[in-house]
Short mmCIF file of C-alpha atoms in Angstrom, two decimals:
data_model
loop_
_atom_site.label_atom_id
_atom_site.label_comp_id
_atom_site.label_asym_id
_atom_site.label_seq_id
_atom_site.Cartn_x
_atom_site.Cartn_y
_atom_site.Cartn_z
CA MET M 1 -165.90 -58.19 16.15
CA ARG M 2 -162.38 -57.07 16.98
CA TRP M 3 -160.71 -54.48 14.77
CA LEU M 4 -157.09 -53.30 14.55
CA LEU M 5 -156.46 -50.09 12.61
CA VAL M 6 -152.85 -49.74 11.53
CA GLU M 7 -150.69 -46.83 10.38
CA PRO M 8 -147.79 -48.53 8.55
CA PRO M 9 -144.34 -48.20 10.10
CA VAL M 10 -143.07 -45.59 7.67
CA GLN M 11 -141.26 -42.43 8.75
CA SER M 12 -142.38 -39.45 6.74
CA ASP M 13 -139.95 -36.78 5.53
CA ILE M 14 -141.57 -34.31 7.96
CA GLN M 15 -141.08 -36.73 10.86
CA ALA M 16 -137.52 -37.44 9.79
CA SER M 17 -136.53 -33.77 9.69
CA LEU M 18 -138.75 -32.24 12.35
CA GLY M 19 -139.54 -35.17 14.65
CA ALA M 20 -143.28 -34.53 14.44
CA VAL M 21 -146.13 -36.92 13.65
CA GLY M 22 -149.81 -36.08 13.19
CA ILE M 23 -153.06 -37.67 14.28
CA PRO M 24 -153.45 -40.80 12.07
CA SER M 25 -156.35 -41.17 9.67
CA SER M 26 -157.41 -44.35 11.46
CA ALA M 27 -158.46 -42.23 14.44
CA TYR M 28 -161.34 -40.86 12.33
CA LEU M 29 -162.64 -44.38 11.70
CA ALA M 30 -162.36 -45.90 15.18
CA PRO M 31 -165.27 -43.98 16.75
CA ILE M 32 -167.54 -45.18 13.95
CA LEU M 33 -166.72 -48.79 14.90
CA GLU M 34 -167.10 -48.02 18.62
CA ARG M 35 -170.53 -46.60 17.94
CA ASN M 36 -171.41 -50.04 16.43
CA ASN M 37 -170.20 -51.74 19.61
CA GLU M 38 -167.09 -53.13 17.94
CA GLU M 39 -163.83 -53.60 19.85
CA VAL M 40 -161.15 -51.35 18.39
CA ARG M 41 -157.45 -50.74 18.81
CA ILE M 42 -155.18 -48.33 16.90
CA GLU M 43 -151.59 -49.22 16.13
CA ASP M 44 -149.91 -45.94 15.14
CA ALA M 45 -146.52 -47.38 14.29
CA PRO M 46 -144.78 -44.10 13.33
CA ALA M 47 -145.80 -42.41 16.60
CA LEU M 48 -144.76 -45.45 18.67
CA ASP M 49 -141.52 -45.98 16.74
CA HIS M 50 -142.66 -49.50 15.89
CA ASN M 51 -141.17 -51.46 13.03
CA LEU M 52 -142.84 -54.19 10.96
CA GLU M 53 -141.91 -56.88 13.46
CA ASP M 54 -143.50 -54.89 16.25
CA VAL M 55 -146.68 -54.47 14.22
CA ALA M 56 -146.76 -58.17 13.45
CA ASP M 57 -146.45 -58.90 17.21
CA VAL M 58 -149.38 -56.56 17.94
CA ILE M 59 -151.50 -58.33 15.29
CA ARG M 60 -150.68 -61.75 16.63
CA ASP M 61 -151.25 -60.82 20.29
CA TYR M 62 -154.43 -58.80 19.72
CA ASP M 63 -155.82 -61.35 17.23
CA PRO M 64 -158.29 -59.06 15.41
CA ASP M 65 -161.02 -60.22 13.07
CA TYR M 66 -160.38 -57.20 10.79
CA VAL M 67 -157.20 -55.26 10.11
CA GLY M 68 -157.63 -51.85 8.50
CA ILE M 69 -154.56 -50.20 7.02
CA SER M 70 -154.17 -46.66 5.58
CA ALA M 71 -151.54 -45.81 2.98
CA LEU M 72 -150.20 -42.97 0.87
CA THR M 73 -148.35 -43.76 -2.35
CA THR M 74 -144.93 -43.72 -0.63
CA ASP M 75 -146.28 -46.03 2.09
CA ILE M 76 -147.95 -48.64 -0.04
CA GLU M 77 -145.20 -51.27 -0.08
CA GLU M 78 -145.00 -51.16 3.75
CA ALA M 79 -148.79 -51.37 3.90
CA TYR M 80 -148.62 -54.51 1.77
CA ARG M 81 -146.12 -55.99 4.21
CA VAL M 82 -148.49 -55.24 7.12
CA ALA M 83 -151.32 -56.95 5.17
CA GLU M 84 -149.12 -59.99 4.62
CA ALA M 85 -148.23 -60.12 8.32
CA ALA M 86 -151.93 -60.01 9.17
CA LYS M 87 -152.69 -62.95 6.91
CA LYS M 88 -149.63 -64.90 7.94
CA SER M 89 -150.92 -65.23 11.52
CA ASP M 90 -154.50 -65.98 10.40
CA GLN M 91 -155.61 -66.57 6.83
CA SER M 92 -159.25 -66.06 7.71
CA ARG M 93 -158.62 -62.52 8.94
CA LYS M 94 -160.04 -59.79 6.72
CA VAL M 95 -157.66 -57.05 5.57
CA ILE M 96 -159.02 -53.64 4.41
CA LEU M 97 -156.74 -51.13 2.75
CA GLY M 98 -157.71 -47.43 2.38
CA GLY M 99 -156.11 -44.09 1.90
CA ALA M 100 -154.96 -42.03 -1.08
CA HIS M 101 -153.06 -44.63 -3.04
CA PRO M 102 -155.60 -47.52 -2.82
CA THR M 103 -158.40 -45.04 -3.63
CA LEU M 104 -156.72 -44.05 -6.84
CA ARG M 105 -155.52 -47.55 -7.79
CA PRO M 106 -158.04 -49.99 -6.24
CA LYS M 107 -157.88 -52.77 -8.83
CA GLU M 108 -154.10 -52.59 -9.05
CA THR M 109 -153.85 -52.64 -5.27
CA LEU M 110 -155.80 -55.89 -5.08
CA GLU M 111 -153.73 -57.35 -7.91
CA GLU M 112 -150.44 -56.33 -6.39
CA CYS M 113 -151.17 -57.70 -2.91
CA SER M 114 -153.12 -60.93 -2.53
CA SER M 115 -153.37 -60.34 1.25
CA VAL M 116 -155.75 -57.42 0.77
CA ASP M 117 -159.40 -58.41 0.77
CA ILE M 118 -161.12 -55.04 0.43
CA VAL M 119 -160.10 -51.60 -0.79
CA ALA M 120 -162.01 -48.64 0.64
CA ARG M 121 -162.12 -45.79 -1.85
CA GLY M 122 -162.32 -42.19 -0.77
CA GLU M 123 -163.81 -41.09 2.58
CA GLY M 124 -163.88 -44.07 4.88
CA GLU M 125 -166.35 -43.34 7.70
CA GLU M 126 -169.55 -44.59 6.00
CA ILE M 127 -167.70 -47.46 4.35
CA ILE M 128 -166.24 -48.80 7.63
CA ASP M 129 -169.65 -48.36 9.22
CA GLU M 130 -171.34 -50.58 6.63
CA ILE M 131 -168.54 -53.17 6.49
CA SER M 132 -169.01 -53.64 10.25
CA ARG M 133 -172.80 -54.02 9.87
CA PHE M 134 -173.32 -55.78 6.52
CA GLU M 135 -172.17 -59.22 5.50
CA ASP M 136 -173.10 -58.64 1.86
CA LEU M 137 -170.32 -56.55 0.38
CA SER M 138 -172.29 -55.98 -2.81
CA ARG M 139 -174.46 -53.54 -0.78
CA ILE M 140 -171.58 -51.25 0.08
CA LYS M 141 -170.75 -48.35 -2.24
CA GLY M 142 -167.18 -47.20 -2.53
CA ILE M 143 -165.36 -50.54 -2.18
CA SER M 144 -163.46 -52.93 -4.39
CA TYR M 145 -163.03 -56.53 -3.25
CA ARG M 146 -162.37 -60.13 -4.20
CA GLU M 147 -165.16 -62.59 -4.93
CA ASN M 148 -164.61 -66.10 -6.26
CA GLY M 149 -161.24 -65.13 -7.73
CA ASN M 150 -162.62 -62.00 -9.40
CA ILE M 151 -162.17 -58.36 -8.48
CA ILE M 152 -165.47 -56.54 -8.00
CA GLU M 153 -165.63 -52.75 -8.03
CA ASN M 154 -168.82 -51.37 -6.55
CA GLN M 155 -170.38 -48.06 -7.47
CA ASP M 156 -168.65 -44.91 -6.13
CA ARG M 157 -169.92 -43.41 -2.94
CA GLU M 158 -170.95 -39.78 -2.73
CA PRO M 159 -168.85 -37.58 -0.39
CA ILE M 160 -170.15 -36.99 3.13
CA MET M 161 -171.90 -33.64 3.05
CA ASP M 162 -172.58 -33.08 6.75
CA LEU M 163 -169.15 -33.17 8.36
CA ASP M 164 -170.68 -32.08 11.68
CA SER M 165 -172.38 -35.46 11.84
CA LEU M 166 -169.04 -37.23 12.18
CA PRO M 167 -167.62 -37.93 15.63
CA PHE M 168 -164.28 -36.49 16.74
CA PRO M 169 -161.23 -38.72 16.17
CA ALA M 170 -160.69 -41.38 18.84
CA TYR M 171 -158.03 -39.46 20.77
CA HIS M 172 -158.58 -41.80 23.74
CA LEU M 173 -157.15 -44.67 21.65
CA LEU M 174 -153.96 -42.79 20.71
CA PRO M 175 -150.67 -42.22 22.46
CA MET M 176 -151.39 -38.45 22.70
CA GLU M 177 -148.18 -37.80 24.61
CA ARG M 178 -146.29 -38.86 21.47
CA TYR M 179 -147.67 -36.11 19.31
CA GLU M 180 -145.40 -33.16 20.03
CA PHE M 181 -143.25 -30.63 18.29
CA ASP M 182 -140.27 -28.95 20.00
CA GLY M 183 -141.57 -30.27 23.31
CA ILE M 184 -145.07 -28.82 22.83
CA ARG M 185 -148.12 -31.11 22.78
CA TYR M 186 -149.28 -31.04 19.19
CA ALA M 187 -152.24 -32.27 17.13
CA THR M 188 -153.50 -32.10 13.58
CA MET M 189 -157.12 -31.29 12.54
CA ILE M 190 -159.13 -31.54 9.37
CA THR M 191 -162.01 -29.05 9.34
CA SER M 192 -163.00 -29.28 5.67
CA ARG M 193 -162.86 -31.67 2.72
CA GLY M 194 -162.99 -31.44 -1.04
CA CYS M 195 -161.12 -29.28 -3.53
CA PRO M 196 -162.77 -27.42 -6.44
CA PHE M 197 -159.48 -26.57 -8.19
CA ASN M 198 -157.74 -28.28 -11.11
CA CYS M 199 -154.01 -28.44 -10.33
CA VAL M 200 -152.52 -31.07 -12.58
CA PHE M 201 -150.27 -32.54 -9.89
CA CYS M 202 -152.89 -32.95 -7.11
CA ALA M 203 -155.36 -35.82 -6.62
CA SER M 204 -157.22 -34.33 -3.69
CA SER M 205 -160.45 -33.92 -5.64
CA ARG M 206 -160.27 -37.56 -6.72
CA ILE M 207 -160.15 -38.63 -3.05
CA CYS M 208 -162.62 -36.34 -1.32
CA GLY M 209 -164.47 -34.89 -4.28
CA LYS M 210 -164.47 -31.46 -5.93
CA LYS M 211 -167.24 -30.01 -3.79
CA TRP M 212 -165.77 -28.22 -0.78
CA ARG M 213 -167.52 -28.99 2.51
CA GLY M 214 -166.62 -27.47 5.93
CA LYS M 215 -167.48 -28.19 9.52
CA SER M 216 -169.48 -25.43 11.19
CA PRO M 217 -167.41 -22.90 13.11
CA GLU M 218 -169.08 -24.11 16.35
CA ARG M 219 -168.07 -27.69 15.65
CA VAL M 220 -164.46 -26.65 14.86
CA LEU M 221 -164.22 -24.75 18.12
CA GLU M 222 -165.67 -27.69 20.02
CA GLN M 223 -162.97 -29.96 18.68
CA MET M 224 -160.25 -27.45 19.48
CA LYS M 225 -161.52 -27.12 23.04
CA ALA M 226 -161.47 -30.92 23.45
CA LEU M 227 -157.86 -31.04 22.34
CA ARG M 228 -156.85 -28.14 24.55
CA TYR M 229 -158.75 -28.97 27.75
CA ASP M 230 -158.92 -32.77 27.65
CA TYR M 231 -155.51 -33.51 26.15
CA ASP M 232 -153.42 -30.48 26.95
CA VAL M 233 -152.70 -29.78 23.27
CA LYS M 234 -151.19 -26.32 22.78
CA GLU M 235 -150.37 -26.38 19.08
CA ILE M 236 -152.69 -27.38 16.20
CA GLU M 237 -151.92 -27.79 12.57
CA ILE M 238 -155.01 -27.54 10.38
CA LEU M 239 -154.46 -29.88 7.42
CA ASP M 240 -157.26 -28.70 5.16
CA ASP M 241 -156.22 -28.21 1.54
CA THR M 242 -157.51 -24.59 1.84
CA PHE M 243 -158.71 -23.71 5.32
CA VAL M 244 -159.69 -20.20 4.26
CA LEU M 245 -161.60 -21.12 1.09
CA ASP M 246 -164.80 -19.82 2.77
CA LYS M 247 -163.52 -16.54 4.24
CA ASN M 248 -166.69 -15.91 6.24
CA ARG M 249 -166.39 -19.32 7.89
CA ALA M 250 -162.70 -18.83 8.65
CA THR M 251 -163.44 -15.41 10.12
CA GLU M 252 -166.21 -16.82 12.31
CA ILE M 253 -163.93 -19.58 13.56
CA CYS M 254 -161.36 -16.94 14.52
CA ASP M 255 -163.99 -14.82 16.31
CA LEU M 256 -165.12 -17.84 18.31
CA MET M 257 -161.56 -18.69 19.32
CA VAL M 258 -160.99 -15.11 20.53
CA GLU M 259 -164.31 -15.07 22.35
CA GLU M 260 -163.45 -18.37 24.05
CA GLY M 261 -160.00 -17.08 25.00
CA LEU M 262 -158.56 -20.32 23.72
CA ASP M 263 -154.91 -20.60 24.75
CA ILE M 264 -153.68 -22.34 21.67
CA THR M 265 -151.41 -21.54 18.71
CA TRP M 266 -151.99 -22.93 15.25
CA SER M 267 -151.16 -22.97 11.56
CA CYS M 268 -153.21 -23.45 8.40
CA SER M 269 -153.02 -23.38 4.60
CA SER M 270 -154.28 -20.89 2.03
CA ARG M 271 -154.21 -20.45 -1.69
CA VAL M 272 -152.64 -17.14 -2.62
CA ASP M 273 -155.96 -16.01 -4.16
CA THR M 274 -157.96 -16.64 -0.98
CA MET M 275 -155.84 -14.51 1.33
CA ASP M 276 -156.18 -10.77 2.03
CA SER M 277 -155.07 -8.35 4.74
CA SER M 278 -158.31 -8.39 6.77
CA LEU M 279 -158.41 -12.16 6.85
CA ALA M 280 -154.72 -12.35 7.78
CA GLU M 281 -155.33 -9.98 10.71
CA LYS M 282 -158.20 -12.20 11.89
CA LEU M 283 -156.03 -15.32 11.77
CA ARG M 284 -153.27 -13.65 13.75
CA GLU M 285 -155.67 -12.35 16.35
CA ALA M 286 -156.91 -15.88 16.93
CA GLY M 287 -153.46 -17.31 17.52
CA CYS M 288 -152.44 -18.42 14.04
CA HIS M 289 -148.68 -18.03 13.56
CA THR M 290 -147.98 -19.66 10.21
CA VAL M 291 -149.76 -19.89 6.85
CA TYR M 292 -148.68 -22.51 4.29
CA MET M 293 -149.09 -21.46 0.65
CA GLY M 294 -148.61 -23.41 -2.57
CA ILE M 295 -146.82 -20.71 -4.59
CA GLU M 296 -145.19 -23.39 -6.84
CA SER M 297 -143.41 -21.20 -9.38
CA GLY M 298 -142.05 -17.72 -10.07
CA VAL M 299 -142.99 -18.02 -13.74
CA GLN M 300 -146.54 -17.37 -14.94
CA GLU M 301 -146.16 -19.76 -17.90
CA VAL M 302 -145.28 -22.58 -15.51
CA LEU M 303 -148.17 -21.73 -13.20
CA ASP M 304 -150.54 -21.86 -16.14
CA ARG M 305 -149.12 -25.22 -17.21
CA LEU M 306 -149.75 -26.51 -13.68
CA LYS M 307 -153.35 -25.15 -13.90
CA LYS M 308 -152.91 -23.42 -10.53
CA GLY M 309 -155.35 -20.66 -11.48
CA ILE M 310 -153.23 -18.00 -9.73
CA THR M 311 -150.94 -15.14 -10.81
CA ILE M 312 -147.50 -14.04 -9.68
CA GLU M 313 -148.97 -10.78 -8.43
CA GLN M 314 -151.51 -12.62 -6.30
CA ALA M 315 -148.66 -14.54 -4.71
CA ARG M 316 -146.84 -11.32 -3.88
CA ASP M 317 -149.99 -9.74 -2.40
CA ALA M 318 -150.90 -12.77 -0.31
CA VAL M 319 -147.39 -13.13 1.12
CA GLU M 320 -147.24 -9.43 1.97
CA ALA M 321 -150.68 -9.63 3.71
CA VAL M 322 -149.55 -12.51 5.92
CA LYS M 323 -146.20 -10.89 6.70
CA GLU M 324 -147.87 -7.58 7.56
CA ALA M 325 -150.05 -9.47 10.03
CA ASP M 326 -146.80 -10.67 11.70
CA MET M 327 -147.25 -14.33 10.73
CA ASN M 328 -144.82 -16.74 9.15
CA VAL M 329 -145.18 -17.81 5.55
CA VAL M 330 -144.20 -21.29 4.42
CA GLY M 331 -144.13 -21.42 0.65
CA SER M 332 -143.91 -24.53 -1.48
CA PHE M 333 -142.20 -24.47 -4.87
CA ILE M 334 -142.03 -27.16 -7.56
CA LEU M 335 -138.98 -27.71 -9.75
CA GLY M 336 -138.71 -29.90 -12.80
CA VAL M 337 -142.18 -29.36 -14.28
CA PRO M 338 -142.33 -31.01 -17.72
CA GLY M 339 -141.33 -28.41 -20.28
CA GLU M 340 -139.81 -26.11 -17.67
CA THR M 341 -136.40 -24.73 -18.56
CA LYS M 342 -133.45 -24.35 -16.21
CA LYS M 343 -133.78 -20.56 -16.58
CA GLN M 344 -137.37 -20.78 -15.42
CA MET M 345 -136.35 -22.90 -12.39
CA GLU M 346 -133.75 -20.27 -11.57
CA LYS M 347 -136.50 -17.65 -11.66
CA THR M 348 -138.51 -19.68 -9.15
CA ILE M 349 -135.62 -19.71 -6.71
CA ASP M 350 -135.12 -15.97 -7.20
CA PHE M 351 -138.85 -15.43 -6.61
CA ALA M 352 -138.72 -17.33 -3.33
CA LYS M 353 -135.84 -15.11 -2.22
CA GLU M 354 -137.64 -11.97 -3.43
CA LEU M 355 -140.74 -12.85 -1.40
CA ASP M 356 -138.45 -13.27 1.62
CA ILE M 357 -140.75 -15.82 3.22
CA THR M 358 -140.03 -17.55 6.50
CA LEU M 359 -139.56 -21.03 5.07
CA ALA M 360 -139.32 -22.28 1.52
CA GLN M 361 -139.96 -25.90 0.60
CA PHE M 362 -138.55 -26.95 -2.77
CA THR M 363 -139.78 -30.23 -4.21
CA LEU M 364 -139.44 -32.06 -7.53
CA PHE M 365 -142.48 -32.43 -9.79
CA THR M 366 -144.08 -35.77 -8.93
CA PRO M 367 -147.07 -37.14 -10.92
CA TYR M 368 -149.13 -39.07 -8.40
CA PRO M 369 -151.65 -41.71 -9.50
CA GLY M 370 -155.04 -40.20 -10.20
CA THR M 371 -153.66 -36.85 -11.41
CA GLU M 372 -153.67 -35.34 -14.89
CA SER M 373 -149.88 -35.25 -14.74
CA TYR M 374 -149.70 -38.99 -14.09
CA VAL M 375 -151.78 -39.77 -17.19
CA ASN M 376 -149.60 -37.41 -19.24
CA ALA M 377 -146.39 -38.98 -17.93
CA GLU M 378 -147.63 -42.45 -18.82
CA GLU M 379 -148.80 -41.38 -22.30
CA ASN M 380 -145.46 -39.76 -23.06
CA ASP M 381 -143.23 -42.45 -21.46
CA LEU M 382 -141.73 -39.98 -18.94
CA PHE M 383 -141.40 -42.24 -15.90
CA LEU M 384 -137.92 -43.16 -14.74
CA THR M 385 -139.33 -45.45 -12.02
CA LYS M 386 -142.57 -46.86 -10.77
CA ASP M 387 -141.13 -47.69 -7.35
CA TRP M 388 -143.79 -46.09 -5.16
CA SER M 389 -141.33 -45.40 -2.38
CA ASP M 390 -139.57 -42.93 -4.67
CA PHE M 391 -142.72 -40.79 -5.02
CA SER M 392 -141.58 -38.59 -2.17
CA THR M 393 -141.20 -35.32 -4.20
CA LEU M 394 -137.53 -35.41 -3.22
CA ASP M 395 -136.39 -37.86 -5.93
CA PRO M 396 -136.66 -37.36 -9.72
CA ILE M 397 -139.13 -39.90 -11.10
CA ILE M 398 -139.78 -38.51 -14.59
CA LYS M 399 -137.47 -37.51 -17.42
CA ASN M 400 -136.43 -33.88 -17.74
CA ASP M 401 -135.30 -32.31 -21.02
CA GLU M 402 -132.97 -29.89 -19.27
CA MET M 403 -131.15 -32.06 -16.76
CA SER M 404 -130.36 -35.64 -15.81
CA ALA M 405 -131.96 -37.03 -12.70
CA GLU M 406 -128.84 -36.45 -10.66
CA GLU M 407 -128.40 -32.90 -11.97
CA LEU M 408 -132.05 -32.14 -11.10
CA LYS M 409 -131.65 -33.45 -7.57
CA ASN M 410 -128.47 -31.40 -7.10
CA PHE M 411 -130.34 -28.37 -8.44
CA MET M 412 -132.95 -28.83 -5.71
CA ARG M 413 -130.21 -29.00 -3.13
CA GLN M 414 -128.74 -25.76 -4.48
CA ALA M 415 -132.20 -24.13 -4.21
CA TYR M 416 -132.21 -24.81 -0.50
CA ILE M 417 -128.65 -23.55 -0.08
CA ARG M 418 -129.33 -20.39 -2.06
CA PHE M 419 -132.46 -19.62 -0.08
CA TYR M 420 -131.37 -20.46 3.46
CA LEU M 421 -127.68 -19.45 3.37
CA ARG M 422 -128.33 -15.88 2.27
CA PRO M 423 -126.55 -13.48 4.64
CA SER M 424 -129.78 -11.48 5.08
CA TYR M 425 -131.72 -14.61 5.98
CA ILE M 426 -129.13 -15.81 8.47
CA TRP M 427 -128.80 -12.35 10.06
CA ARG M 428 -132.58 -12.04 10.50
CA ALA M 429 -132.69 -15.50 12.09
CA VAL M 430 -129.82 -14.62 14.42
CA LYS M 431 -131.57 -11.40 15.53
CA THR M 432 -134.83 -13.23 16.28
CA GLY M 433 -133.04 -16.11 18.01
CA GLU M 434 -134.49 -18.62 15.54
CA LEU M 435 -131.36 -19.49 13.54
CA TRP M 436 -131.17 -23.12 14.55
CA SER M 437 -134.89 -23.70 14.38
CA LEU M 438 -135.28 -22.19 10.89
CA LEU M 439 -132.25 -23.99 9.46
CA LYS M 440 -133.42 -27.26 11.00
CA LYS M 441 -136.86 -26.86 9.41
CA GLY M 442 -135.53 -25.71 6.07
CA ILE M 443 -132.30 -27.36 5.02
CA SER M 444 -133.13 -30.64 6.78
CA TRP M 445 -135.86 -31.21 4.15
CA PHE M 446 -133.18 -32.13 1.56
CA ILE M 447 -130.40 -33.69 3.60
#
């Protein structure tokens, strides 16, 4: 069979502001199909700057038997249009939709788009493997599909426990020269899956499960070496929810990188309660230059409402540890949490300034499908819109007792201005020669 795996032609906010795109999720599925002797092509529309018409041309010319599409919530409408284009050129073609949004709303996805035949829920490797080998869909756990006009939802599939058993992404099918940042060959990696925490705004555990699983340090290093030596990648962004959740594993990965002498720089994420000085020093020694932290608020009451399970003091300590190790800190902050006052939002901005982190990312509270906050917003009639393209964290989508939607969006803009246009911040950036780079990365997020 012939398969086409498509990343919808949607430009993310990161791509729009920074010009960077990451390795698409379809690259993790392609080698599974190749192992089954299927013919596979990847159409990474964002990386190739392809629009919907370009994608439709690829579908028509390649003429696949199956089209697999991945979609986040903000991408779902464009994913539907890709599915419709696939069916338009051949009604017998099977269309499979996976990713975060279809996983969390499988029945609704099939109802909203008649061109979708199958929804793959959660991790896709074992699902795509069985779809390529089994004709009887009833045998396949983790899918929802149409049968005789009805929507069938099969039993959930357990998460994949042995991540080392999975092949590396199909880099050979990607336009690797297109993945760059500031002229440096760049790639993303996922070294672990699952999240055991309970943040009300995050659906990660609904997608990959609550049990955290990590690749072995040896396997992580092997993948990094493949990127560096085979594809000349010099910068890696590790996209794990919490790369350093297992500190021993993170330390061993760093030791292996140092032992290898791997000429690569990288960034990762950490909760504030999983970071300490010794770990930060290890990360820096291995070439890590930036740690992303979900700090979220400068008010303990708001953190508790978000069920972050962290304290203000832990945030201070973690930021200080990373800064003392001479690494950058990118901190994310959420404004407009239900019940949050304007005074509390002001404290969050002041806290970001007090921490004096390298970059601050301010977003608006966004209840995604599958989260506790989404259920609460529906039950309390808080939604201003259900247009999925607005679920970008940059547009107000729920009611706020303190401000109108426009006032809240302006408040977010002011947060960026107050953080980035501080004389001390500008002077530091001038001294380090990073003024333009920092302003581009920071203020461009809200323009």
